[in-house]
Tab-separated table of C-alpha atoms in Angstrom:
chain	number	residue	atom	x	y	z
G	174	MET	CA	-18.459	172.240	-83.949
G	175	GLU	CA	-16.647	174.362	-81.443
G	176	ALA	CA	-17.788	176.590	-78.721
G	177	ALA	CA	-18.568	180.245	-79.599
G	178	PRO	CA	-16.433	182.883	-78.065
G	179	ASN	CA	-17.414	183.837	-74.582
G	180	LYS	CA	-20.190	181.035	-74.826
G	181	PHE	CA	-20.026	178.582	-71.836
G	182	ASP	CA	-20.346	174.971	-73.311
G	183	ARG	CA	-21.757	173.230	-70.826
G	184	SER	CA	-22.366	170.095	-72.881
G	185	LYS	CA	-18.550	169.435	-73.729
G	186	ILE	CA	-17.439	170.882	-70.118
G	187	ILE	CA	-19.869	167.752	-68.874
G	188	LEU	CA	-18.188	165.522	-71.088
G	189	ILE	CA	-14.499	166.422	-70.197
G	190	SER	CA	-15.285	166.637	-66.714
G	191	LEU	CA	-16.461	163.099	-67.017
G	192	ALA	CA	-13.482	161.935	-68.353
G	193	HIS	CA	-11.602	163.402	-65.295
G	194	TYR	CA	-13.818	161.673	-63.250
G	195	ILE	CA	-13.349	158.076	-64.778
G	196	HIS	CA	-9.409	158.743	-65.048
G	197	ASP	CA	-9.013	160.036	-61.348
G	198	VAL	CA	-11.167	157.184	-59.939
G	199	TYR	CA	-8.296	155.232	-60.976
G	200	SER	CA	-5.388	157.239	-59.745
G	201	SER	CA	-7.252	157.411	-56.504
G	202	PHE	CA	-6.924	153.879	-55.708
G	203	LEU	CA	-3.429	154.062	-54.043
G	204	ALA	CA	-4.646	155.676	-50.808
G	205	PRO	CA	-7.422	153.162	-49.776
G	206	LEU	CA	-4.957	150.347	-50.594
G	207	LEU	CA	-2.006	151.738	-48.780
G	208	PRO	CA	-2.702	150.305	-45.617
G	209	LEU	CA	-2.998	146.691	-47.103
G	210	LEU	CA	0.345	147.402	-49.310
G	211	ILE	CA	2.149	148.168	-46.227
G	212	GLU	CA	1.172	145.274	-44.682
G	213	LYS	CA	1.847	143.180	-47.577
G	214	LEU	CA	4.922	144.402	-48.812
G	215	SER	CA	6.414	145.438	-45.342
G	216	ILE	CA	7.292	149.301	-46.472
G	217	SER	CA	7.847	152.157	-43.986
G	218	TYR	CA	5.728	155.440	-44.027
G	219	SER	CA	8.918	156.847	-45.767
G	220	ALA	CA	8.789	154.257	-48.393
G	221	ALA	CA	5.027	154.813	-48.751
G	222	GLY	CA	5.199	158.364	-49.017
G	223	PHE	CA	7.722	157.808	-52.155
G	224	LEU	CA	4.735	156.001	-53.843
G	225	THR	CA	3.234	158.946	-54.347
G	226	VAL	CA	6.564	160.743	-55.402
G	227	VAL	CA	6.303	158.188	-57.909
G	228	GLN	CA	3.121	158.813	-59.079
G	229	ARG	CA	3.755	162.619	-59.603
G	230	LEU	CA	7.360	162.026	-61.082
G	231	PRO	CA	6.204	162.211	-64.605
G	232	THR	CA	5.069	165.630	-63.936
G	233	LEU	CA	8.697	166.552	-64.690
G	234	ILE	CA	8.088	166.226	-68.521
G	235	ASN	CA	4.598	168.105	-68.119
G	236	PRO	CA	6.192	171.392	-69.515
G	237	PHE	CA	7.141	169.377	-72.881
G	238	VAL	CA	3.981	167.431	-72.915
G	239	GLY	CA	2.146	170.922	-72.669
G	240	TYR	CA	4.584	172.655	-75.396
G	241	PHE	CA	3.878	169.600	-78.180
G	242	SER	CA	0.273	169.712	-77.188
G	243	ASP	CA	0.055	173.333	-78.382
G	244	ARG	CA	1.324	172.067	-81.688
G	245	ILE	CA	-0.256	168.574	-82.153
G	246	LYS	CA	-3.633	166.813	-81.821
G	247	ALA	CA	-3.680	166.768	-78.292
G	248	ARG	CA	-6.919	165.393	-78.126
G	249	TYR	CA	-5.658	162.045	-78.658
G	250	LEU	CA	-3.498	162.698	-75.001
G	251	LEU	CA	-6.973	162.944	-73.744
G	252	ILE	CA	-8.299	159.869	-75.389
G	253	ILE	CA	-5.403	157.673	-74.271
G	254	ALA	CA	-5.048	158.725	-70.659
G	255	PRO	CA	-8.042	156.994	-69.058
G	256	SER	CA	-6.881	153.405	-70.468
G	257	LEU	CA	-3.470	153.790	-69.183
G	258	THR	CA	-4.402	155.000	-66.009
G	259	ALA	CA	-6.839	152.266	-65.694
G	260	PHE	CA	-4.345	149.725	-66.628
G	261	SER	CA	-1.796	150.379	-64.314
G	262	MET	CA	-3.979	151.248	-61.412
G	263	SER	CA	-6.148	148.184	-61.634
G	264	LEU	CA	-2.748	145.919	-61.487
G	265	ILE	CA	-1.373	147.374	-58.355
G	266	GLY	CA	-2.986	144.869	-56.084
G	267	LEU	CA	-0.953	142.087	-58.122
G	268	ALA	CA	2.313	143.689	-57.632
G	269	SER	CA	4.723	141.443	-55.872
G	270	SER	CA	7.357	143.612	-54.642
G	271	TYR	CA	7.889	147.225	-54.126
G	272	ILE	CA	9.705	147.652	-57.355
G	273	VAL	CA	6.712	146.433	-59.443
G	274	LEU	CA	4.358	148.572	-57.509
G	275	VAL	CA	6.947	151.558	-58.237
G	276	ILE	CA	6.644	150.697	-62.220
G	277	LEU	CA	2.977	150.532	-62.301
G	278	LEU	CA	2.305	153.885	-60.448
G	279	PHE	CA	5.159	155.420	-62.931
G	280	MET	CA	2.919	154.256	-65.719
G	281	MET	CA	0.208	155.872	-64.022
G	282	GLY	CA	1.830	159.007	-63.647
G	283	ILE	CA	2.446	159.323	-67.430
G	284	GLY	CA	-1.227	158.856	-68.143
G	285	ALA	CA	-2.388	161.796	-65.411
G	286	SER	CA	0.334	163.884	-66.956
G	287	ILE	CA	-1.019	163.669	-70.695
G	288	PHE	CA	-4.554	164.382	-69.364
G	289	HIS	CA	-4.193	166.844	-67.018
G	290	VAL	CA	-2.021	169.240	-69.173
G	291	PRO	CA	-4.068	169.846	-72.340
G	292	ALA	CA	-7.652	169.173	-70.487
G	293	PRO	CA	-7.688	172.766	-68.777
G	294	VAL	CA	-6.695	174.424	-72.044
G	295	LEU	CA	-9.788	172.910	-73.229
G	296	ILE	CA	-12.141	173.800	-70.481
G	297	LYS	CA	-10.617	177.376	-70.890
G	298	LYS	CA	-11.933	177.492	-74.670
G	299	ILE	CA	-15.327	176.282	-74.193
G	300	SER	CA	-15.997	178.118	-70.832
G	301	GLY	CA	-16.029	181.541	-72.549
G	302	ASP	CA	-15.602	184.097	-70.002
G	303	LYS	CA	-16.518	181.985	-66.904
G	304	VAL	CA	-13.649	180.182	-66.498
G	305	GLY	CA	-13.535	179.982	-62.978
G	306	LYS	CA	-16.839	178.157	-63.375
G	307	GLY	CA	-15.532	175.808	-66.140
G	308	MET	CA	-12.724	174.790	-63.882
G	309	GLY	CA	-14.985	174.292	-61.048
G	310	TYR	CA	-16.944	171.608	-62.889
G	311	PHE	CA	-13.713	170.324	-64.041
G	312	MET	CA	-12.108	169.856	-60.446
G	313	LEU	CA	-15.527	168.755	-59.154
G	314	SER	CA	-15.287	165.736	-61.201
G	315	GLY	CA	-11.827	165.268	-60.104
G	316	GLU	CA	-12.541	165.359	-56.372
G	317	PHE	CA	-15.619	163.752	-56.636
G	318	ALA	CA	-13.874	160.730	-57.975
G	319	ARG	CA	-11.427	160.733	-55.380
G	320	SER	CA	-14.391	160.305	-53.167
G	321	THR	CA	-16.228	157.396	-54.786
G	322	GLY	CA	-12.549	155.793	-56.063
G	323	PRO	CA	-11.993	154.662	-52.684
G	324	LEU	CA	-15.091	153.198	-52.521
G	325	VAL	CA	-15.154	151.650	-55.887
G	326	ILE	CA	-11.903	149.564	-54.811
G	327	LEU	CA	-13.133	148.946	-51.376
G	328	TRP	CA	-15.791	146.848	-53.128
G	329	ALA	CA	-13.404	145.352	-55.534
G	330	VAL	CA	-11.135	144.251	-52.976
G	331	SER	CA	-14.285	142.922	-50.494
G	332	THR	CA	-15.593	140.913	-53.690
G	333	TRP	CA	-12.552	139.569	-55.230
G	334	GLY	CA	-9.698	140.394	-52.754
G	335	LEU	CA	-6.479	142.681	-52.955
G	336	GLU	CA	-5.200	140.492	-56.227
G	337	GLY	CA	-8.445	140.381	-57.761
G	338	SER	CA	-8.852	144.074	-57.939
G	339	TRP	CA	-7.722	144.265	-61.933
G	340	ARG	CA	-11.217	143.253	-62.604
G	341	VAL	CA	-12.175	147.030	-62.562
G	342	MET	CA	-10.064	147.802	-65.613
G	343	PRO	CA	-12.656	147.647	-68.389
G	344	ALA	CA	-14.332	151.235	-67.539
G	345	GLY	CA	-11.315	153.016	-68.268
G	346	LEU	CA	-10.810	151.212	-71.730
G	347	LEU	CA	-14.345	151.778	-72.500
G	348	PHE	CA	-14.397	155.606	-71.623
G	349	SER	CA	-11.207	155.842	-74.051
G	350	PHE	CA	-13.459	154.614	-76.791
G	351	ILE	CA	-16.314	157.122	-76.020
G	352	LEU	CA	-13.717	159.708	-75.709
G	353	PHE	CA	-12.302	159.102	-79.359
G	354	GLN	CA	-15.824	158.815	-80.736
G	355	LYS	CA	-16.678	162.211	-79.259
G	356	PHE	CA	-13.471	164.342	-79.734
G	357	ARG	CA	-11.361	162.622	-82.725
G	358	SER	CA	-12.308	165.986	-84.688
G	359	PHE	CA	-12.185	168.192	-82.177
G	360	GLU	CA	-9.037	170.952	-82.105
G	361	ILE	CA	-8.128	171.925	-78.744
G	362	SER	CA	-5.366	174.371	-80.073
G	363	SER	CA	-7.274	176.052	-82.849
G	364	GLY	CA	-7.421	179.769	-82.506
G	365	ILE	CA	-4.215	180.068	-79.973
G	366	LYS	CA	-1.499	182.463	-81.356
G	367	LYS	CA	1.699	180.263	-81.544
G	368	ASP	CA	5.392	181.382	-81.196
G	369	THR	CA	7.832	178.425	-81.701
G	370	SER	CA	10.619	180.643	-81.143
G	371	LEU	CA	12.858	180.196	-78.113
G	372	GLY	CA	12.690	184.066	-77.549
G	373	GLY	CA	9.065	183.855	-77.347
G	374	ILE	CA	9.336	180.598	-74.590
G	375	LYS	CA	11.719	182.893	-72.719
G	376	ALA	CA	9.583	186.228	-72.674
G	377	THR	CA	6.850	184.293	-71.547
G	378	PHE	CA	8.573	182.568	-68.600
G	379	ALA	CA	10.258	186.010	-67.814
G	380	LYS	CA	6.809	187.668	-67.684
G	381	LEU	CA	5.218	184.949	-65.458
G	382	TYR	CA	8.074	183.902	-63.433
G	383	PRO	CA	7.630	185.830	-60.130
G	384	LEU	CA	3.577	184.401	-60.380
G	385	LEU	CA	5.086	180.581	-60.691
G	386	VAL	CA	7.241	181.267	-57.879
G	387	ARG	CA	4.456	182.320	-55.279
G	388	LEU	CA	2.165	179.935	-56.898
G	389	ALA	CA	4.749	176.996	-56.174
G	390	PHE	CA	4.981	178.362	-52.324
G	391	VAL	CA	1.043	178.385	-51.885
G	392	SER	CA	0.868	175.134	-53.504
G	393	PHE	CA	3.133	173.122	-51.149
G	394	LEU	CA	2.040	174.897	-48.058
G	395	HIS	CA	-1.965	174.040	-48.744
G	396	ALA	CA	-0.407	170.531	-50.240
G	397	LEU	CA	0.576	169.645	-46.565
G	398	ILE	CA	-3.083	169.564	-45.759
G	399	ARG	CA	-4.637	168.163	-49.181
G	400	SER	CA	-2.148	166.021	-50.655
G	401	THR	CA	-1.085	164.483	-47.130
G	402	LEU	CA	-4.554	163.889	-46.115
G	403	ASN	CA	-5.274	162.252	-49.650
G	404	ALA	CA	-2.436	159.851	-49.089
G	405	PHE	CA	-2.542	158.821	-45.358
G	406	LEU	CA	-5.897	159.727	-44.052
G	407	ALA	CA	-7.111	156.134	-44.339
G	408	THR	CA	-3.946	155.033	-42.991
G	409	TYR	CA	-4.300	157.399	-39.976
G	410	ILE	CA	-7.897	156.699	-39.168
G	411	SER	CA	-7.115	153.056	-39.815
G	412	GLU	CA	-4.620	152.985	-37.011
G	413	GLN	CA	-6.403	155.079	-34.424
G	414	THR	CA	-9.820	152.965	-34.800
G	415	GLY	CA	-8.140	149.686	-35.465
G	416	ASP	CA	-11.030	149.525	-38.526
G	417	TYR	CA	-9.774	149.733	-42.081
G	418	GLN	CA	-12.794	149.933	-44.053
G	419	PHE	CA	-13.782	153.166	-41.259
G	420	GLY	CA	-10.656	154.690	-42.825
G	421	VAL	CA	-11.593	154.302	-46.271
G	422	TYR	CA	-15.225	155.373	-45.502
G	423	ALA	CA	-13.790	158.651	-43.705
G	424	LEU	CA	-11.308	159.105	-46.805
G	425	ALA	CA	-14.298	158.865	-49.152
G	426	GLY	CA	-16.376	161.299	-47.265
G	427	TYR	CA	-13.345	163.688	-46.859
G	428	GLN	CA	-13.018	163.823	-50.689
G	429	LEU	CA	-16.602	164.177	-51.261
G	430	PHE	CA	-16.823	167.319	-49.300
G	431	GLY	CA	-13.468	168.172	-50.953
G	432	ALA	CA	-15.583	168.050	-54.290
G	433	ALA	CA	-18.285	170.343	-53.403
G	434	GLY	CA	-15.580	172.685	-52.059
G	435	ALA	CA	-13.667	172.644	-55.266
G	436	PHE	CA	-16.957	173.391	-57.033
G	437	VAL	CA	-18.244	176.225	-54.925
G	438	LEU	CA	-15.238	177.959	-54.187
G	439	GLY	CA	-14.037	177.568	-57.847
G	440	SER	CA	-17.539	179.275	-58.909
G	441	TRP	CA	-17.308	181.971	-56.191
G	442	SER	CA	-13.583	183.012	-57.066
G	443	ASP	CA	-15.076	184.909	-60.355
G	444	LYS	CA	-17.181	186.749	-58.008
G	445	ILE	CA	-15.276	187.524	-54.666
G	446	GLY	CA	-11.919	187.466	-56.536
G	447	LYS	CA	-8.981	184.503	-56.456
G	448	LYS	CA	-7.046	185.761	-53.865
G	449	ARG	CA	-9.517	186.430	-51.521
G	450	ALA	CA	-10.805	183.047	-51.975
G	451	LEU	CA	-7.445	181.722	-51.309
G	452	LEU	CA	-7.018	183.817	-48.075
G	453	ILE	CA	-10.157	182.339	-46.681
G	454	ILE	CA	-8.759	178.696	-47.793
G	455	SER	CA	-5.732	179.470	-45.980
G	456	ILE	CA	-6.883	180.699	-42.728
G	457	VAL	CA	-10.003	177.887	-42.241
G	458	ALA	CA	-8.585	174.593	-43.524
G	459	PRO	CA	-5.265	174.505	-41.438
G	460	LEU	CA	-7.277	175.802	-38.037
G	461	SER	CA	-10.105	173.112	-38.987
G	462	LEU	CA	-7.435	170.341	-39.462
G	463	LEU	CA	-5.835	170.955	-36.153
G	464	SER	CA	-9.502	171.129	-34.389
G	465	PHE	CA	-10.112	167.784	-36.069
G	466	LEU	CA	-6.574	166.433	-34.820
G	467	LEU	CA	-7.335	167.498	-31.211
G	468	SER	CA	-10.636	166.715	-30.714
G	469	ALA	CA	-12.599	163.545	-30.197
G	470	GLY	CA	-15.754	161.695	-31.207
G	471	TYR	CA	-17.991	162.404	-34.152
G	472	VAL	CA	-17.311	166.294	-33.789
G	473	GLN	CA	-13.959	165.779	-35.419
G	474	TYR	CA	-15.383	164.597	-38.613
G	475	LEU	CA	-17.178	167.785	-38.490
G	476	PHE	CA	-13.914	169.718	-38.470
G	477	LEU	CA	-12.377	166.936	-41.270
G	478	ALA	CA	-15.673	168.115	-43.467
G	479	ILE	CA	-14.703	171.525	-42.988
G	480	VAL	CA	-10.956	170.932	-44.087
G	481	GLY	CA	-12.461	169.393	-47.149
G	482	LEU	CA	-14.951	171.860	-48.130
G	483	THR	CA	-12.125	174.843	-48.118
G	484	ILE	CA	-8.653	173.086	-49.003
G	485	PHE	CA	-9.818	171.673	-52.341
G	486	GLY	CA	-10.745	175.199	-53.427
G	487	THR	CA	-7.191	175.784	-53.942
G	488	GLN	CA	-6.751	174.019	-57.075
G	489	PRO	CA	-9.481	175.134	-59.320
G	490	VAL	CA	-8.607	178.836	-58.326
G	491	LEU	CA	-4.769	178.727	-58.935
G	492	LEU	CA	-5.785	176.946	-62.200
G	493	ALA	CA	-8.258	179.451	-62.869
G	494	LEU	CA	-5.400	181.994	-62.438
G	495	VAL	CA	-2.809	180.266	-64.319
G	496	ASN	CA	-5.053	179.711	-67.371
G	497	GLU	CA	-5.976	183.610	-67.385
G	498	THR	CA	-2.824	184.630	-67.823
G	499	ASP	CA	-1.966	186.145	-71.325
G	500	SER	CA	0.425	183.688	-73.160
G	501	ASN	CA	1.155	182.197	-76.588
G	502	PHE	CA	1.907	178.726	-75.036
G	503	PRO	CA	-1.344	177.702	-72.461
G	504	ALA	CA	-0.829	174.110	-72.303
G	505	MET	CA	3.098	174.402	-71.952
G	506	ILE	CA	2.216	176.984	-69.015
G	507	ASN	CA	-0.501	174.716	-67.918
G	508	GLY	CA	2.254	171.985	-67.703
G	509	VAL	CA	4.638	174.172	-65.806
G	510	TYR	CA	1.959	174.625	-63.133
G	511	PHE	CA	0.876	171.112	-63.038
G	512	SER	CA	4.429	170.291	-62.697
G	513	ILE	CA	4.639	172.675	-59.701
G	514	SER	CA	1.330	171.666	-57.980
G	515	PHE	CA	2.220	167.888	-58.129
G	516	LEU	CA	5.786	168.055	-57.074
G	517	ALA	CA	4.755	170.353	-54.321
G	518	GLY	CA	2.444	167.203	-53.518
G	519	SER	CA	4.779	165.099	-53.513
G	520	ALA	CA	7.161	166.876	-51.249
G	521	ALA	CA	4.652	167.407	-48.859
G	522	VAL	CA	3.716	163.776	-48.722
G	523	MET	CA	7.234	163.244	-48.109
G	524	SER	CA	7.870	164.994	-45.255
G	525	LEU	CA	4.760	163.936	-43.449
G	526	GLY	CA	6.158	160.537	-44.060
G	527	PHE	CA	9.386	161.653	-42.822
G	528	PHE	CA	7.887	163.054	-39.580
G	529	ALA	CA	5.595	159.963	-39.033
G	530	ASP	CA	8.838	157.725	-38.874
G	531	ILE	CA	10.363	160.296	-36.366
G	532	PHE	CA	7.205	160.976	-34.337
G	533	ASP	CA	4.001	159.535	-34.981
G	534	MET	CA	1.614	160.063	-37.733
G	535	HIS	CA	-0.858	162.452	-35.603
G	536	THR	CA	2.364	164.683	-34.803
G	537	ALA	CA	3.125	165.091	-38.295
G	538	PHE	CA	-0.321	166.362	-39.435
G	539	ILE	CA	-0.160	168.675	-36.588
G	540	ILE	CA	3.015	170.047	-38.146
G	541	SER	CA	1.524	170.256	-41.530
G	542	ALA	CA	-1.348	172.108	-40.173
G	543	VAL	CA	0.680	174.635	-38.527
G	544	ALA	CA	3.380	175.237	-41.235
G	545	SER	CA	0.245	175.632	-43.914
G	546	LEU	CA	-0.746	178.821	-42.249
G	547	LEU	CA	2.508	180.354	-43.594
G	548	SER	CA	0.819	180.849	-46.810
G	549	LEU	CA	-0.911	183.795	-45.263
G	550	ALA	CA	2.557	185.741	-45.874
G	551	ILE	CA	2.716	184.860	-49.357
G	552	ILE	CA	-0.876	185.424	-50.634
G	553	PRO	CA	-0.228	189.388	-50.641
G	554	GLY	CA	2.466	189.337	-52.855
G	555	LEU	CA	0.314	186.750	-55.021
G	556	ILE	CA	-2.367	189.375	-55.208
G	557	LYS	CA	0.120	191.984	-56.353
G	558	SER	CA	1.400	189.385	-58.987
G	559	GLU	CA	-2.110	188.561	-60.232
G	560	ASN	CA	-2.991	192.470	-60.757
G	561	LYS	CA	0.124	193.050	-62.636
G	562	GLU	CA	0.034	189.534	-64.616
G	563	THR	CA	-3.126	189.222	-65.848
G	564	SER	CA	-3.774	193.159	-66.396
């Protein structure tokens, strides 16, 4: 039975959020394993950064996934995704070469695409008039997964070794079965107006183009902090302290605070305004990252926690904004946004890897923090866009 209009269907939102959690636990394995993979396969920082690009490369097809998921039984994409991601990410410890690693990460990217495109459309449908809150639940599960995922794979590596970490695969396969049992009869796209004409698509993009361009710039500038720390924080701290496990624990803690920030800011954005929330993030996160990089001792990890609490709020706020636009192609527009978001993150990670090879990782993070402040020049235009596009 589908949720009544304007009703916040908590039970279904929690189930989809759990699916998000399971999926993203597996997708978070790369960052904590990166120091070990760099050593095993003798790869540079730039090559390591390219692995994140490979993960995100399938997002180029997100608009097409979205277009067809508006017209097909998109629930089956959600059902398959956890299994595909669990299979590929559980095997990366066995990768015997850089090419094999690239293939496995590309498979994971496909799993991420077919999950993340239709899922927010479903969240919007069952959130009623509390879309920001619904997206907060959804993003909370994803960010919490990225905080526990490093601990899961650290435990697996500590127990079975790098090449024995494939044993964590069954949980993802099991959850796909659970999703099949719960959602095989649920229609995600019912009740959505459908206009399959090329003119309808062109009109939609002409209307939303100014908003999407500004979102692309904000996504990239914020990804200079969020995505680069996701990818390289464990490596950076491991190099600074000489303690691999401490680097993984620091990454997990950062992601845990990020999960809390995603939920709180996603919910608060319904009250204080989405663009006001973005302004807060754009000021506090870069300054906190600079404080983390330029301080010493335990106090620097307090600043790292503040970075997580703020920068992870970007995704639910922007996601709610995108899903509140008036469109006959909600999944396709969602796919476009995720393409923008993931590719922005890839570009940010590649940029940090490039500067880390030229200078060092510490300097590269300082450059990222300073550059991220440029988002303050774009958000006023985004505020104007929001008023226009969502009116």
